Short mmCIF file of C-alpha atoms in Angstrom, two decimals:
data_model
loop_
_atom_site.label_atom_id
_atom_site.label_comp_id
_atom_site.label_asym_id
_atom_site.label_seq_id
_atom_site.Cartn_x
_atom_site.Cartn_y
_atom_site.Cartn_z
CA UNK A 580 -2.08 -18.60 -5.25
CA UNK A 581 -3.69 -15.92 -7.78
CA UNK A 582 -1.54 -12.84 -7.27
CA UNK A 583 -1.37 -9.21 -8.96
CA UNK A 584 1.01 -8.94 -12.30
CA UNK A 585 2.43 -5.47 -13.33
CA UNK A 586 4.64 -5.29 -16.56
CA UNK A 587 6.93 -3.69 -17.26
CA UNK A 588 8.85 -4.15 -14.05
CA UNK A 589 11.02 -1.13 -14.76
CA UNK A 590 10.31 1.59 -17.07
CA UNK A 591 12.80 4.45 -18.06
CA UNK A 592 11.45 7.42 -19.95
CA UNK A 593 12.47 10.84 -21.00
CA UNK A 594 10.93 13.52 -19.55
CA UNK A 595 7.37 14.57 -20.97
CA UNK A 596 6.88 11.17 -22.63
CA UNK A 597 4.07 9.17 -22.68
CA UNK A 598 4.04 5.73 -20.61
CA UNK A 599 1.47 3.16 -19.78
CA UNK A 600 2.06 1.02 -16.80
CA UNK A 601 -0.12 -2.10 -17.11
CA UNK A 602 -1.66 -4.31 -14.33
CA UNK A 603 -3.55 -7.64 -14.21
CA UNK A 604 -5.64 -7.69 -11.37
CA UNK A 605 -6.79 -11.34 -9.70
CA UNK A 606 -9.72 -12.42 -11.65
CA UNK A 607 -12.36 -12.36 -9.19
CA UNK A 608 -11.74 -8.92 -7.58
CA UNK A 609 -14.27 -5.79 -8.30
CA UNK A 610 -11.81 -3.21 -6.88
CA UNK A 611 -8.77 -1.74 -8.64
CA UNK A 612 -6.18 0.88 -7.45
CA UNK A 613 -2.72 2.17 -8.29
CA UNK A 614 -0.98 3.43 -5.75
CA UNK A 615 3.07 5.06 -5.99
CA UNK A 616 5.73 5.21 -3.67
CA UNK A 617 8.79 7.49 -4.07
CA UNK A 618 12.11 6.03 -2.74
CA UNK A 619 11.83 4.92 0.60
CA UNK A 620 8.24 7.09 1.19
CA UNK A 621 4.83 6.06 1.88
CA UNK A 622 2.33 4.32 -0.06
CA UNK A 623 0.20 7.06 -1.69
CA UNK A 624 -3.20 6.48 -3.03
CA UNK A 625 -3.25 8.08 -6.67
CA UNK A 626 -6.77 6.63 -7.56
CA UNK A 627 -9.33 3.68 -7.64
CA UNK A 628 -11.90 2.14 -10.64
CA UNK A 629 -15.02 0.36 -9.92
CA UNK A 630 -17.24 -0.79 -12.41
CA UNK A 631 -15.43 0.84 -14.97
CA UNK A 632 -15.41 3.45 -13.97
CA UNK A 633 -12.80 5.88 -11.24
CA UNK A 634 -14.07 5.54 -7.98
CA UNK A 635 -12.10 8.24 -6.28
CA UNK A 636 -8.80 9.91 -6.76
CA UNK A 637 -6.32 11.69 -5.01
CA UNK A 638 -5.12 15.57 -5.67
CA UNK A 639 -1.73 13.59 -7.05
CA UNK A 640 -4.10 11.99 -10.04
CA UNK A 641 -4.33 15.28 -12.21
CA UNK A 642 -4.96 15.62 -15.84
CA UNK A 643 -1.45 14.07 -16.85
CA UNK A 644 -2.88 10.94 -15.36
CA UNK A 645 -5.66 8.41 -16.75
CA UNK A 646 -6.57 4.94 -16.16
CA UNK A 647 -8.60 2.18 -18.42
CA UNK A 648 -9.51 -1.42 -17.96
CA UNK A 649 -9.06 -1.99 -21.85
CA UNK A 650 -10.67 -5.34 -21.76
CA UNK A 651 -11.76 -8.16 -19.34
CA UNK A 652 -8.25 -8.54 -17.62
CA UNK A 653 -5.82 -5.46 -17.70
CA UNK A 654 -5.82 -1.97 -15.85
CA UNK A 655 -3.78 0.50 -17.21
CA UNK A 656 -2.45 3.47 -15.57
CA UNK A 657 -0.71 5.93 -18.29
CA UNK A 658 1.18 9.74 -18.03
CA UNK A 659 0.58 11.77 -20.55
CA UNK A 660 3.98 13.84 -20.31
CA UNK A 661 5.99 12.93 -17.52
CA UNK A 662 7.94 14.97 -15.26
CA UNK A 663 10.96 14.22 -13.17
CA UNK A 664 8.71 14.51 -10.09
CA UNK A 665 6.84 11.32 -11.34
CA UNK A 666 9.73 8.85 -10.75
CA UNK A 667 8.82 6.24 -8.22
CA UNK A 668 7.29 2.95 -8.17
CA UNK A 669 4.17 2.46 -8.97
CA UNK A 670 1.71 -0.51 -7.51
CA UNK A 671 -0.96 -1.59 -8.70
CA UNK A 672 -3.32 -3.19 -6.18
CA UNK A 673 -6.99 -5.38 -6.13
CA UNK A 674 -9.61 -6.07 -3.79
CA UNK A 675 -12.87 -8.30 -4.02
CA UNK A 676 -14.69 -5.30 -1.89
CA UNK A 677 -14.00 -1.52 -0.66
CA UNK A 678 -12.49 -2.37 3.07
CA UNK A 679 -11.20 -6.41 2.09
CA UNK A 680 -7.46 -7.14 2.18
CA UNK A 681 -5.72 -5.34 -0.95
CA UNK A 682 -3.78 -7.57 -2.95
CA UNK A 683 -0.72 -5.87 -4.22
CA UNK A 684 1.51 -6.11 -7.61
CA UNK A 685 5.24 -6.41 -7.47
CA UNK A 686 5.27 -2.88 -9.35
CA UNK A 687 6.82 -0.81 -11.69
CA UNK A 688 9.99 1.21 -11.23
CA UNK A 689 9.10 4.41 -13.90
CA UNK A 690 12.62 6.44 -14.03
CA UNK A 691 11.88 9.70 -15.62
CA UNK A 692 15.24 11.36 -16.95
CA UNK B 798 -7.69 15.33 5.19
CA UNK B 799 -7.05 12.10 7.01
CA UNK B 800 -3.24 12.01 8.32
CA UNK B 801 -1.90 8.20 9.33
CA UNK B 802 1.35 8.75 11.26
CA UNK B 803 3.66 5.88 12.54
CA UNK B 804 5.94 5.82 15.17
CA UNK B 805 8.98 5.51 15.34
CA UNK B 806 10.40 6.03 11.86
CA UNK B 807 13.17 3.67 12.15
CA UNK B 808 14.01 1.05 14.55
CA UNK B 809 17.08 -0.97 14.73
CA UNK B 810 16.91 -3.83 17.06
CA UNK B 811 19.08 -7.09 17.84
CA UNK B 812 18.08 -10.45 17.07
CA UNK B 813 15.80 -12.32 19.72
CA UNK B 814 14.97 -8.45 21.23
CA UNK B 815 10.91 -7.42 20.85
CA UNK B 816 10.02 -4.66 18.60
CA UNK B 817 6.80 -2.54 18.63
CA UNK B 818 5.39 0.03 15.86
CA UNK B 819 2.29 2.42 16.91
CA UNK B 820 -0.05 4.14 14.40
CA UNK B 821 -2.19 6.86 14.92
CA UNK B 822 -5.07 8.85 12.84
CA UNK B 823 -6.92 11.89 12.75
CA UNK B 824 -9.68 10.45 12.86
CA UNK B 825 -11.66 7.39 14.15
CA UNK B 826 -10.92 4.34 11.80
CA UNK B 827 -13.84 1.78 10.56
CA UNK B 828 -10.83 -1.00 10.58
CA UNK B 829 -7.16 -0.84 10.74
CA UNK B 830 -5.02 -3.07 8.07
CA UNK B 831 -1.42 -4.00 8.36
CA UNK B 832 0.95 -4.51 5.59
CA UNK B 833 4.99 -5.90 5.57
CA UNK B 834 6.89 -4.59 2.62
CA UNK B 835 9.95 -6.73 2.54
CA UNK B 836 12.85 -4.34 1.08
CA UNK B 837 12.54 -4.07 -2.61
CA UNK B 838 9.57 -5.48 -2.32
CA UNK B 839 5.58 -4.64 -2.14
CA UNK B 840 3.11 -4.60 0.20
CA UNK B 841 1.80 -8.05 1.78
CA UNK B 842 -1.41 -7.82 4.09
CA UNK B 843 -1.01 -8.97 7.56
CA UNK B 844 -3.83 -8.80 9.08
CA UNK B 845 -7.10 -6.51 9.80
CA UNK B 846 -8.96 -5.50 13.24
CA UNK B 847 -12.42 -4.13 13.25
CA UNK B 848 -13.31 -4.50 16.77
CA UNK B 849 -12.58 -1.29 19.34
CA UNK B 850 -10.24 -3.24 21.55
CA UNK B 851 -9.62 -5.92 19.41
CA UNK B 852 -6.25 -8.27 20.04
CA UNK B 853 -4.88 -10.79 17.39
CA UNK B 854 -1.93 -12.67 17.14
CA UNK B 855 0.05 -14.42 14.15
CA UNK B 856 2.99 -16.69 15.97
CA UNK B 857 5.43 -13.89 17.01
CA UNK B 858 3.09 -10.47 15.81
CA UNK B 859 0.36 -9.40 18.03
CA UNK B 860 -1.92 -6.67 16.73
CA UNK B 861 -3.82 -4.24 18.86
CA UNK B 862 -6.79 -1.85 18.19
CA UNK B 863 -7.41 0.77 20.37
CA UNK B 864 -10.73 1.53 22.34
CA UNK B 865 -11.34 4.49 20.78
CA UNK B 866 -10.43 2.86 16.87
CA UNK B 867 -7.57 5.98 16.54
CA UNK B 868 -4.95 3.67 17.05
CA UNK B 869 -3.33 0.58 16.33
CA UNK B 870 0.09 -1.40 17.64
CA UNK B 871 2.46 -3.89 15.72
CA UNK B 872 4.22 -6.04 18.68
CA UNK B 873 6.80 -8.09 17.16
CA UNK B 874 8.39 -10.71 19.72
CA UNK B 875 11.88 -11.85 19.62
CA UNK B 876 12.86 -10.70 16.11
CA UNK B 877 13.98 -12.74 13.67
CA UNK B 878 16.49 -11.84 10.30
CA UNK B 879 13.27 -12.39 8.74
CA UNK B 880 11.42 -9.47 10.19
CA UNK B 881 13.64 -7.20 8.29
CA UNK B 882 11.15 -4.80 6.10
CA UNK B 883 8.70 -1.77 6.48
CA UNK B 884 5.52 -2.24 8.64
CA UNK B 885 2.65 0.55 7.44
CA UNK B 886 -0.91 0.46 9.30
CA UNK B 887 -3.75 0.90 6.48
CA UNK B 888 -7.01 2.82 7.02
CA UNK B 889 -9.46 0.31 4.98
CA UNK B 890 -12.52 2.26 5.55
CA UNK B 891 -14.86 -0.09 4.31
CA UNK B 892 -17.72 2.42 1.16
CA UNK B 893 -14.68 4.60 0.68
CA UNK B 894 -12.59 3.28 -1.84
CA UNK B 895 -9.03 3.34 -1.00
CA UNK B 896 -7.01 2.67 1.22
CA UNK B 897 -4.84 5.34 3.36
CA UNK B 898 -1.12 3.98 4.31
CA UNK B 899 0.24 5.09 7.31
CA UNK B 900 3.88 6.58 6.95
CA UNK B 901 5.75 3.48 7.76
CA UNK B 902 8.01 2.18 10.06
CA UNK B 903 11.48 0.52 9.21
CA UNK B 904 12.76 -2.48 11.18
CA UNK B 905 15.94 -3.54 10.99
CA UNK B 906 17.23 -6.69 12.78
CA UNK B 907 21.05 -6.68 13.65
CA UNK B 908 22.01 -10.64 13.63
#
């Protein structure tokens, strides 16, 4: 079954380091998204990329935050400087269309210290 | 903006008992996804209801959308170990593009 792949699975970091989460969405799928979830929170949408391009993006995705699809396969989510505040897991999710099932990765635990 | 809230927070039940989970938004929803995160684990898609009204069921789950498409129901009957794991509704509104996760409900089933 083609499924989401996220590396690194956990990522620790010192506070206002750079770190690049990386994603491998399922091959077919148009839609990309990365969403985070602090300890036992919600799911919270940080942004989506269509086309190359960001779709939409929450108030959480400031300027700290970017995202690329490098080449045919990955999606990368990267902090410039992180903050304590950014510790939490981070999924990365696909779609084939806006409103289809979201297909999620097992994530990335980012520990900011 | 759009607020998702899930009720109740937390539910502990016994094995074999039934086990229900209500979401509600702000506003009126195009179609209403549910996910299971399994603990330590990430979001799996259930299911998704479109229809105002709409019933579905998967074995022991049976999902309800409400007439007016503001609310949605998780019925869970006679809960298994398995069950164990956070249920959050998901506003898929179909030309937007993302998806907006309801705040979750816990289930815990005591064997």
């Amino acid at each position: 079954e083609p499924e989401v792949t996220q590396t690194p699975s956990h990522q620790v970091t010192q506070m206002g380091q750079e770190v690049i989460l990386r994603c491998v969405p399922i091959s077919n799928h148009l839609y990309f998204y990365w969403y985070r979830q602090i300890l036992g929170q919600k799911v919270e949408f940080l942004v989506s990329f269509y086309n190359n391009e960001i779709s939409e993006k929450s108030e959480i995705f400031d300027d700290q935050f970017s995202v690329e699809r490098p080449d045919g396969s990955n999606f990368t989510l990267k902090i410039r400087s992180t903050k304590l505040e950014d510790s939490a897991m981070y999924f990365c999710a696909s779609s084939v269309g806006t409103g289809n099932e979201a297909f999620f990765g097992q994530g990335t635990r980012l520990t900011v210290v | 903006g759009q607020q998702v809230m899930q009720i109740p927070q937390y539910q502990h039940v016994q094995e074999g008992e039934d086990f229900t989970t209500y979401c509600n938004s702000s506003t009126t929803l195009s179609n209403i996804q549910w996910y299971k995160q399994r603990p330590g684990g990430h979001p799996v898609f259930l299911i998704q209801l479109v229809k105002s009204g709409e019933v579905k069921k998967q074995k022991r789950l049976t999902f309800q959308f409400g007439e007016a498409k503001k609310n949605s129901s998780l019925h869970i009957t006679a809960t298994q170990t398995t069950d164990v794991g956070t249920y959050f509704c998901a506003d898929g509104h179909s030309g937007t593009y993302k998806y907006i996760f309801g705040t979750g409900t816990r289930l815990k089933v005591l064997a």
